[in-house]
């Protein structure tokens, strides 16, 4: 194995795998992304108009940029077997990890430039796009990557929390001063932060291979979770919690009968798998916020929330193991159970959003309720039903 070419081989292997998935997604859902992006930009502009005048746009903008950077993962493309085979060669892997840091830095810069491009009008209201601004954005991205890299050297949870807080507020303040055109404060703060980093990184320490592997696996999992929205990803690991209270409620609501077997199973999978449960919770909270901030246009956004929830819950059908299909229940009953499950959670979400609109304003008219109810029914039985028996599904005959 040639250490000099190892990084390039790992990157090529990763992109070959991802290209197979994203080429299928891009060929099928490009219009979906265009529609979602257009709606998002429209409501984002409404959100900016809703922001109280005492809150400056720079505050909101800095939060957005900070959130984007906090999500950064350092991509090293290492594997679990590397602990055995590459650990003895750690002394010769300096160039490998420098390339990984540069790669992660470039990805961060691309994300920030894309953000600036999409929300160009927002930036022009607060500051001019010029070379010094781009230079400082590049510097903030570099600082973020190095701060993320130093996490592997932290020894306990307290240090980790303090480090994360320091990273968050440092990035936020640098972004805030940058958008306010306070170049002196920006330069001083960035200089202090980089001096701290140079001092911290200057101490020679061994690599934390467990951290490197966990970071890479987390980045891969994030990619696969996104892909799994549109197509089945084999052997996708998921985190879960018991959520006993919700489990007890589900047991009481679903009647004990053979025909309700898969309704019961899907409900429990939905409650216990963090991916689906938190997705549902996040989208519902976003819908409630939009109904509060923009009540006159909220009902349109509610339909988008329902569509996004239903669309992203479709992969739940693949979580049923093949052994479960030994139950003496026909495939048509299993499909009906899944559709009924999706119908119930979407109706529950819709009534929560409608109630949030209703208590806030008198604009929650009765025909919004009728339109939403019809939308959910049509979406489930004309859109979702066609995507239940997809290739690789547990229902495949």
PDB file of N, CA and C in Angstrom, residues 64-131:
ATOM      1  N   UNK A  64     -27.322  32.076  10.978  1.00  0.00           N
ATOM      2  CA  UNK A  64     -27.409  31.127   9.866  1.00  0.00           C
ATOM      3  C   UNK A  64     -26.027  30.607   9.481  1.00  0.00           C
ATOM      4  N   UNK A  65     -25.082  31.517   9.318  1.00  0.00           N
ATOM      5  CA  UNK A  65     -23.730  31.122   8.917  1.00  0.00           C
ATOM      6  C   UNK A  65     -23.078  30.260   9.994  1.00  0.00           C
ATOM      7  N   UNK A  66     -23.258  30.659  11.258  1.00  0.00           N
ATOM      8  CA  UNK A  66     -22.688  29.881  12.361  1.00  0.00           C
ATOM      9  C   UNK A  66     -23.264  28.479  12.395  1.00  0.00           C
ATOM     10  N   UNK A  67     -24.572  28.374  12.184  1.00  0.00           N
ATOM     11  CA  UNK A  67     -25.210  27.045  12.160  1.00  0.00           C
ATOM     12  C   UNK A  67     -24.629  26.185  11.046  1.00  0.00           C
ATOM     13  N   UNK A  68     -24.426  26.773   9.863  1.00  0.00           N
ATOM     14  CA  UNK A  68     -23.848  26.020   8.748  1.00  0.00           C
ATOM     15  C   UNK A  68     -22.463  25.495   9.103  1.00  0.00           C
ATOM     16  N   UNK A  69     -21.646  26.340   9.733  1.00  0.00           N
ATOM     17  CA  UNK A  69     -20.268  25.951  10.047  1.00  0.00           C
ATOM     18  C   UNK A  69     -20.186  24.964  11.200  1.00  0.00           C
ATOM     19  N   UNK A  70     -21.102  25.083  12.163  1.00  0.00           N
ATOM     20  CA  UNK A  70     -21.089  24.169  13.309  1.00  0.00           C
ATOM     21  C   UNK A  70     -21.359  22.736  12.869  1.00  0.00           C
ATOM     22  N   UNK A  71     -22.080  22.566  11.754  1.00  0.00           N
ATOM     23  CA  UNK A  71     -22.409  21.230  11.257  1.00  0.00           C
ATOM     24  C   UNK A  71     -21.232  20.557  10.551  1.00  0.00           C
ATOM     25  N   UNK A  72     -20.117  21.246  10.439  1.00  0.00           N
ATOM     26  CA  UNK A  72     -18.974  20.733   9.677  1.00  0.00           C
ATOM     27  C   UNK A  72     -18.456  19.414  10.228  1.00  0.00           C
ATOM     28  N   UNK A  73     -18.111  18.522   9.294  1.00  0.00           N
ATOM     29  CA  UNK A  73     -17.419  17.280   9.627  1.00  0.00           C
ATOM     30  C   UNK A  73     -16.065  17.273   8.925  1.00  0.00           C
ATOM     31  N   UNK A  74     -15.029  16.850   9.627  1.00  0.00           N
ATOM     32  CA  UNK A  74     -13.714  16.718   9.000  1.00  0.00           C
ATOM     33  C   UNK A  74     -13.668  15.371   8.286  1.00  0.00           C
ATOM     34  N   UNK A  75     -13.639  15.401   6.960  1.00  0.00           N
ATOM     35  CA  UNK A  75     -13.669  14.179   6.162  1.00  0.00           C
ATOM     36  C   UNK A  75     -12.256  13.637   5.984  1.00  0.00           C
ATOM     37  N   UNK A  76     -11.975  12.514   6.615  1.00  0.00           N
ATOM     38  CA  UNK A  76     -10.658  11.882   6.497  1.00  0.00           C
ATOM     39  C   UNK A  76     -10.708  10.582   5.701  1.00  0.00           C
ATOM     40  N   UNK A  77     -11.916  10.044   5.470  1.00  0.00           N
ATOM     41  CA  UNK A  77     -12.124   8.816   4.696  1.00  0.00           C
ATOM     42  C   UNK A  77     -11.418   7.608   5.318  1.00  0.00           C
ATOM     43  N   UNK A  78     -11.231   7.656   6.634  1.00  0.00           N
ATOM     44  CA  UNK A  78     -10.626   6.512   7.320  1.00  0.00           C
ATOM     45  C   UNK A  78     -11.686   5.443   7.581  1.00  0.00           C
ATOM     46  N   UNK A  79     -11.224   4.213   7.819  1.00  0.00           N
ATOM     47  CA  UNK A  79     -12.109   3.086   8.085  1.00  0.00           C
ATOM     48  C   UNK A  79     -11.681   2.422   9.389  1.00  0.00           C
ATOM     49  N   UNK A  80     -12.567   1.605   9.937  1.00  0.00           N
ATOM     50  CA  UNK A  80     -12.277   0.959  11.218  1.00  0.00           C
ATOM     51  C   UNK A  80     -11.034   0.072  11.143  1.00  0.00           C
ATOM     52  N   UNK A  81     -10.838  -0.569  10.017  1.00  0.00           N
ATOM     53  CA  UNK A  81      -9.673  -1.447   9.878  1.00  0.00           C
ATOM     54  C   UNK A  81      -8.360  -0.664   9.881  1.00  0.00           C
ATOM     55  N   UNK A  82      -8.428   0.654   9.673  1.00  0.00           N
ATOM     56  CA  UNK A  82      -7.209   1.466   9.645  1.00  0.00           C
ATOM     57  C   UNK A  82      -6.505   1.505  10.995  1.00  0.00           C
ATOM     58  N   UNK A  83      -7.258   1.276  12.077  1.00  0.00           N
ATOM     59  CA  UNK A  83      -6.629   1.261  13.405  1.00  0.00           C
ATOM     60  C   UNK A  83      -5.544   0.190  13.449  1.00  0.00           C
ATOM     61  N   UNK A  84      -5.813  -0.922  12.802  1.00  0.00           N
ATOM     62  CA  UNK A  84      -4.856  -2.034  12.795  1.00  0.00           C
ATOM     63  C   UNK A  84      -3.741  -1.819  11.772  1.00  0.00           C
ATOM     64  N   UNK A  85      -4.096  -1.325  10.576  1.00  0.00           N
ATOM     65  CA  UNK A  85      -3.122  -1.286   9.497  1.00  0.00           C
ATOM     66  C   UNK A  85      -2.386   0.047   9.363  1.00  0.00           C
ATOM     67  N   UNK A  86      -3.045   1.162   9.720  1.00  0.00           N
ATOM     68  CA  UNK A  86      -2.415   2.466   9.545  1.00  0.00           C
ATOM     69  C   UNK A  86      -1.831   3.047  10.827  1.00  0.00           C
ATOM     70  N   UNK A  87      -2.273   2.555  11.972  1.00  0.00           N
ATOM     71  CA  UNK A  87      -1.759   3.082  13.237  1.00  0.00           C
ATOM     72  C   UNK A  87      -0.240   2.990  13.327  1.00  0.00           C
ATOM     73  N   UNK A  88       0.381   1.864  12.922  1.00  0.00           N
ATOM     74  CA  UNK A  88       1.850   1.805  12.961  1.00  0.00           C
ATOM     75  C   UNK A  88       2.524   2.786  12.002  1.00  0.00           C
ATOM     76  N   UNK A  89       1.768   3.272  10.995  1.00  0.00           N
ATOM     77  CA  UNK A  89       2.331   4.190   9.999  1.00  0.00           C
ATOM     78  C   UNK A  89       1.918   5.633  10.247  1.00  0.00           C
ATOM     79  N   UNK A  90       1.430   5.918  11.453  1.00  0.00           N
ATOM     80  CA  UNK A  90       0.897   7.250  11.745  1.00  0.00           C
ATOM     81  C   UNK A  90       1.916   8.339  11.483  1.00  0.00           C
ATOM     82  N   UNK A  91       3.175   8.048  11.737  1.00  0.00           N
ATOM     83  CA  UNK A  91       4.231   9.043  11.541  1.00  0.00           C
ATOM     84  C   UNK A  91       4.342   9.503  10.087  1.00  0.00           C
ATOM     85  N   UNK A  92       3.914   8.648   9.140  1.00  0.00           N
ATOM     86  CA  UNK A  92       4.025   8.993   7.732  1.00  0.00           C
ATOM     87  C   UNK A  92       2.744   9.487   7.103  1.00  0.00           C
ATOM     88  N   UNK A  93       1.719   9.749   7.924  1.00  0.00           N
ATOM     89  CA  UNK A  93       0.410  10.122   7.402  1.00  0.00           C
ATOM     90  C   UNK A  93       0.118  11.622   7.511  1.00  0.00           C
ATOM     91  N   UNK A  94       1.147  12.416   7.760  1.00  0.00           N
ATOM     92  CA  UNK A  94       0.936  13.850   7.928  1.00  0.00           C
ATOM     93  C   UNK A  94       0.315  14.467   6.676  1.00  0.00           C
ATOM     94  N   UNK A  95       0.865  14.124   5.507  1.00  0.00           N
ATOM     95  CA  UNK A  95       0.327  14.688   4.254  1.00  0.00           C
ATOM     96  C   UNK A  95      -1.099  14.215   3.998  1.00  0.00           C
ATOM     97  N   UNK A  96      -1.431  12.997   4.424  1.00  0.00           N
ATOM     98  CA  UNK A  96      -2.777  12.447   4.241  1.00  0.00           C
ATOM     99  C   UNK A  96      -3.798  13.310   4.975  1.00  0.00           C
ATOM    100  N   UNK A  97      -3.499  13.642   6.231  1.00  0.00           N
ATOM    101  CA  UNK A  97      -4.469  14.401   7.028  1.00  0.00           C
ATOM    102  C   UNK A  97      -4.454  15.885   6.677  1.00  0.00           C
ATOM    103  N   UNK A  98      -3.348  16.394   6.169  1.00  0.00           N
ATOM    104  CA  UNK A  98      -3.342  17.770   5.673  1.00  0.00           C
ATOM    105  C   UNK A  98      -4.281  17.892   4.474  1.00  0.00           C
ATOM    106  N   UNK A  99      -4.233  16.888   3.575  1.00  0.00           N
ATOM    107  CA  UNK A  99      -5.140  16.863   2.425  1.00  0.00           C
ATOM    108  C   UNK A  99      -6.597  16.783   2.893  1.00  0.00           C
ATOM    109  N   UNK A 100      -6.858  16.020   3.960  1.00  0.00           N
ATOM    110  CA  UNK A 100      -8.213  15.897   4.490  1.00  0.00           C
ATOM    111  C   UNK A 100      -8.716  17.231   5.028  1.00  0.00           C
ATOM    112  N   UNK A 101      -7.842  17.951   5.729  1.00  0.00           N
ATOM    113  CA  UNK A 101      -8.225  19.261   6.259  1.00  0.00           C
ATOM    114  C   UNK A 101      -8.479  20.261   5.128  1.00  0.00           C
ATOM    115  N   UNK A 102      -7.626  20.228   4.107  1.00  0.00           N
ATOM    116  CA  UNK A 102      -7.817  21.132   2.974  1.00  0.00           C
ATOM    117  C   UNK A 102      -9.124  20.803   2.254  1.00  0.00           C
ATOM    118  N   UNK A 103      -9.403  19.519   2.086  1.00  0.00           N
ATOM    119  CA  UNK A 103     -10.648  19.092   1.438  1.00  0.00           C
ATOM    120  C   UNK A 103     -11.863  19.582   2.227  1.00  0.00           C
ATOM    121  N   UNK A 104     -11.857  19.378   3.541  1.00  0.00           N
ATOM    122  CA  UNK A 104     -12.969  19.810   4.390  1.00  0.00           C
ATOM    123  C   UNK A 104     -13.122  21.328   4.365  1.00  0.00           C
ATOM    124  N   UNK A 105     -11.989  22.037   4.332  1.00  0.00           N
ATOM    125  CA  UNK A 105     -12.004  23.495   4.258  1.00  0.00           C
ATOM    126  C   UNK A 105     -12.648  23.967   2.955  1.00  0.00           C
ATOM    127  N   UNK A 106     -12.280  23.343   1.832  1.00  0.00           N
ATOM    128  CA  UNK A 106     -12.846  23.725   0.532  1.00  0.00           C
ATOM    129  C   UNK A 106     -14.353  23.485   0.513  1.00  0.00           C
ATOM    130  N   UNK A 107     -14.807  22.365   1.083  1.00  0.00           N
ATOM    131  CA  UNK A 107     -16.245  22.079   1.147  1.00  0.00           C
ATOM    132  C   UNK A 107     -16.960  23.156   1.947  1.00  0.00           C
ATOM    133  N   UNK A 108     -16.366  23.592   3.052  1.00  0.00           N
ATOM    134  CA  UNK A 108     -16.977  24.655   3.863  1.00  0.00           C
ATOM    135  C   UNK A 108     -17.067  25.969   3.092  1.00  0.00           C
ATOM    136  N   UNK A 109     -16.008  26.314   2.376  1.00  0.00           N
ATOM    137  CA  UNK A 109     -16.002  27.551   1.589  1.00  0.00           C
ATOM    138  C   UNK A 109     -17.079  27.494   0.514  1.00  0.00           C
ATOM    139  N   UNK A 110     -17.222  26.341  -0.148  1.00  0.00           N
ATOM    140  CA  UNK A 110     -18.251  26.181  -1.177  1.00  0.00           C
ATOM    141  C   UNK A 110     -19.641  26.368  -0.575  1.00  0.00           C
ATOM    142  N   UNK A 111     -19.868  25.797   0.615  1.00  0.00           N
ATOM    143  CA  UNK A 111     -21.167  25.957   1.279  1.00  0.00           C
ATOM    144  C   UNK A 111     -21.453  27.421   1.582  1.00  0.00           C
ATOM    145  N   UNK A 112     -20.444  28.141   2.081  1.00  0.00           N
ATOM    146  CA  UNK A 112     -20.659  29.540   2.427  1.00  0.00           C
ATOM    147  C   UNK A 112     -20.876  30.395   1.189  1.00  0.00           C
ATOM    148  N   UNK A 113     -20.096  30.149   0.145  1.00  0.00           N
ATOM    149  CA  UNK A 113     -20.276  30.907  -1.100  1.00  0.00           C
ATOM    150  C   UNK A 113     -21.655  30.625  -1.695  1.00  0.00           C
ATOM    151  N   UNK A 114     -22.100  29.372  -1.618  1.00  0.00           N
ATOM    152  CA  UNK A 114     -23.438  29.024  -2.105  1.00  0.00           C
ATOM    153  C   UNK A 114     -24.505  29.762  -1.308  1.00  0.00           C
ATOM    154  N   UNK A 115     -24.318  29.836  -0.002  1.00  0.00           N
ATOM    155  CA  UNK A 115     -25.264  30.555   0.847  1.00  0.00           C
ATOM    156  C   UNK A 115     -25.322  32.023   0.459  1.00  0.00           C
ATOM    157  N   UNK A 116     -24.150  32.625   0.218  1.00  0.00           N
ATOM    158  CA  UNK A 116     -24.100  34.033  -0.180  1.00  0.00           C
ATOM    159  C   UNK A 116     -24.816  34.231  -1.511  1.00  0.00           C
ATOM    160  N   UNK A 117     -24.604  33.298  -2.439  1.00  0.00           N
ATOM    161  CA  UNK A 117     -25.215  33.413  -3.761  1.00  0.00           C
ATOM    162  C   UNK A 117     -26.738  33.333  -3.681  1.00  0.00           C
ATOM    163  N   UNK A 118     -27.248  32.377  -2.897  1.00  0.00           N
ATOM    164  CA  UNK A 118     -28.692  32.190  -2.782  1.00  0.00           C
ATOM    165  C   UNK A 118     -29.349  33.402  -2.130  1.00  0.00           C
ATOM    166  N   UNK A 119     -28.711  33.940  -1.092  1.00  0.00           N
ATOM    167  CA  UNK A 119     -29.298  35.059  -0.347  1.00  0.00           C
ATOM    168  C   UNK A 119     -28.550  36.366  -0.650  1.00  0.00           C
ATOM    169  N   UNK A 120     -28.219  36.537  -1.926  1.00  0.00           N
ATOM    170  CA  UNK A 120     -27.433  37.700  -2.333  1.00  0.00           C
ATOM    171  C   UNK A 120     -28.138  39.007  -1.997  1.00  0.00           C
ATOM    172  N   UNK A 121     -29.456  39.049  -2.212  1.00  0.00           N
ATOM    173  CA  UNK A 121     -30.191  40.279  -1.927  1.00  0.00           C
ATOM    174  C   UNK A 121     -30.129  40.641  -0.451  1.00  0.00           C
ATOM    175  N   UNK A 122     -30.138  39.630   0.401  1.00  0.00           N
ATOM    176  CA  UNK A 122     -30.041  39.871   1.846  1.00  0.00           C
ATOM    177  C   UNK A 122     -28.697  40.493   2.187  1.00  0.00           C
ATOM    178  N   UNK A 123     -27.636  39.986   1.583  1.00  0.00           N
ATOM    179  CA  UNK A 123     -26.312  40.518   1.861  1.00  0.00           C
ATOM    180  C   UNK A 123     -26.177  41.955   1.365  1.00  0.00           C
ATOM    181  N   UNK A 124     -26.759  42.233   0.222  1.00  0.00           N
ATOM    182  CA  UNK A 124     -26.627  43.578  -0.328  1.00  0.00           C
ATOM    183  C   UNK A 124     -27.336  44.626   0.520  1.00  0.00           C
ATOM    184  N   UNK A 125     -28.306  44.200   1.327  1.00  0.00           N
ATOM    185  CA  UNK A 125     -28.998  45.141   2.203  1.00  0.00           C
ATOM    186  C   UNK A 125     -28.136  45.516   3.412  1.00  0.00           C
ATOM    187  N   UNK A 126     -27.135  44.696   3.695  1.00  0.00           N
ATOM    188  CA  UNK A 126     -26.363  44.924   4.916  1.00  0.00           C
ATOM    189  C   UNK A 126     -24.914  45.311   4.646  1.00  0.00           C
ATOM    190  N   UNK A 127     -24.337  44.762   3.596  1.00  0.00           N
ATOM    191  CA  UNK A 127     -22.930  45.018   3.321  1.00  0.00           C
ATOM    192  C   UNK A 127     -22.649  44.762   1.858  1.00  0.00           C
ATOM    193  N   UNK A 128     -21.556  45.266   1.360  1.00  0.00           N
ATOM    194  CA  UNK A 128     -21.176  45.059  -0.029  1.00  0.00           C
ATOM    195  C   UNK A 128     -20.329  43.798  -0.165  1.00  0.00           C
ATOM    196  N   UNK A 129     -20.566  43.063  -1.254  1.00  0.00           N
ATOM    197  CA  UNK A 129     -19.758  41.889  -1.536  1.00  0.00           C
ATOM    198  C   UNK A 129     -18.459  42.367  -2.166  1.00  0.00           C
ATOM    199  N   UNK A 130     -17.347  42.200  -1.479  1.00  0.00           N
ATOM    200  CA  UNK A 130     -16.063  42.640  -2.001  1.00  0.00           C
ATOM    201  C   UNK A 130     -14.971  41.655  -1.607  1.00  0.00           C
ATOM    202  N   UNK A 131     -13.766  41.903  -2.059  1.00  0.00           N
ATOM    203  CA  UNK A 131     -12.650  40.982  -1.819  1.00  0.00           C
ATOM    204  C   UNK A 131     -12.319  40.835  -0.340  1.00  0.00           C
TER     205      UNK A 131
END
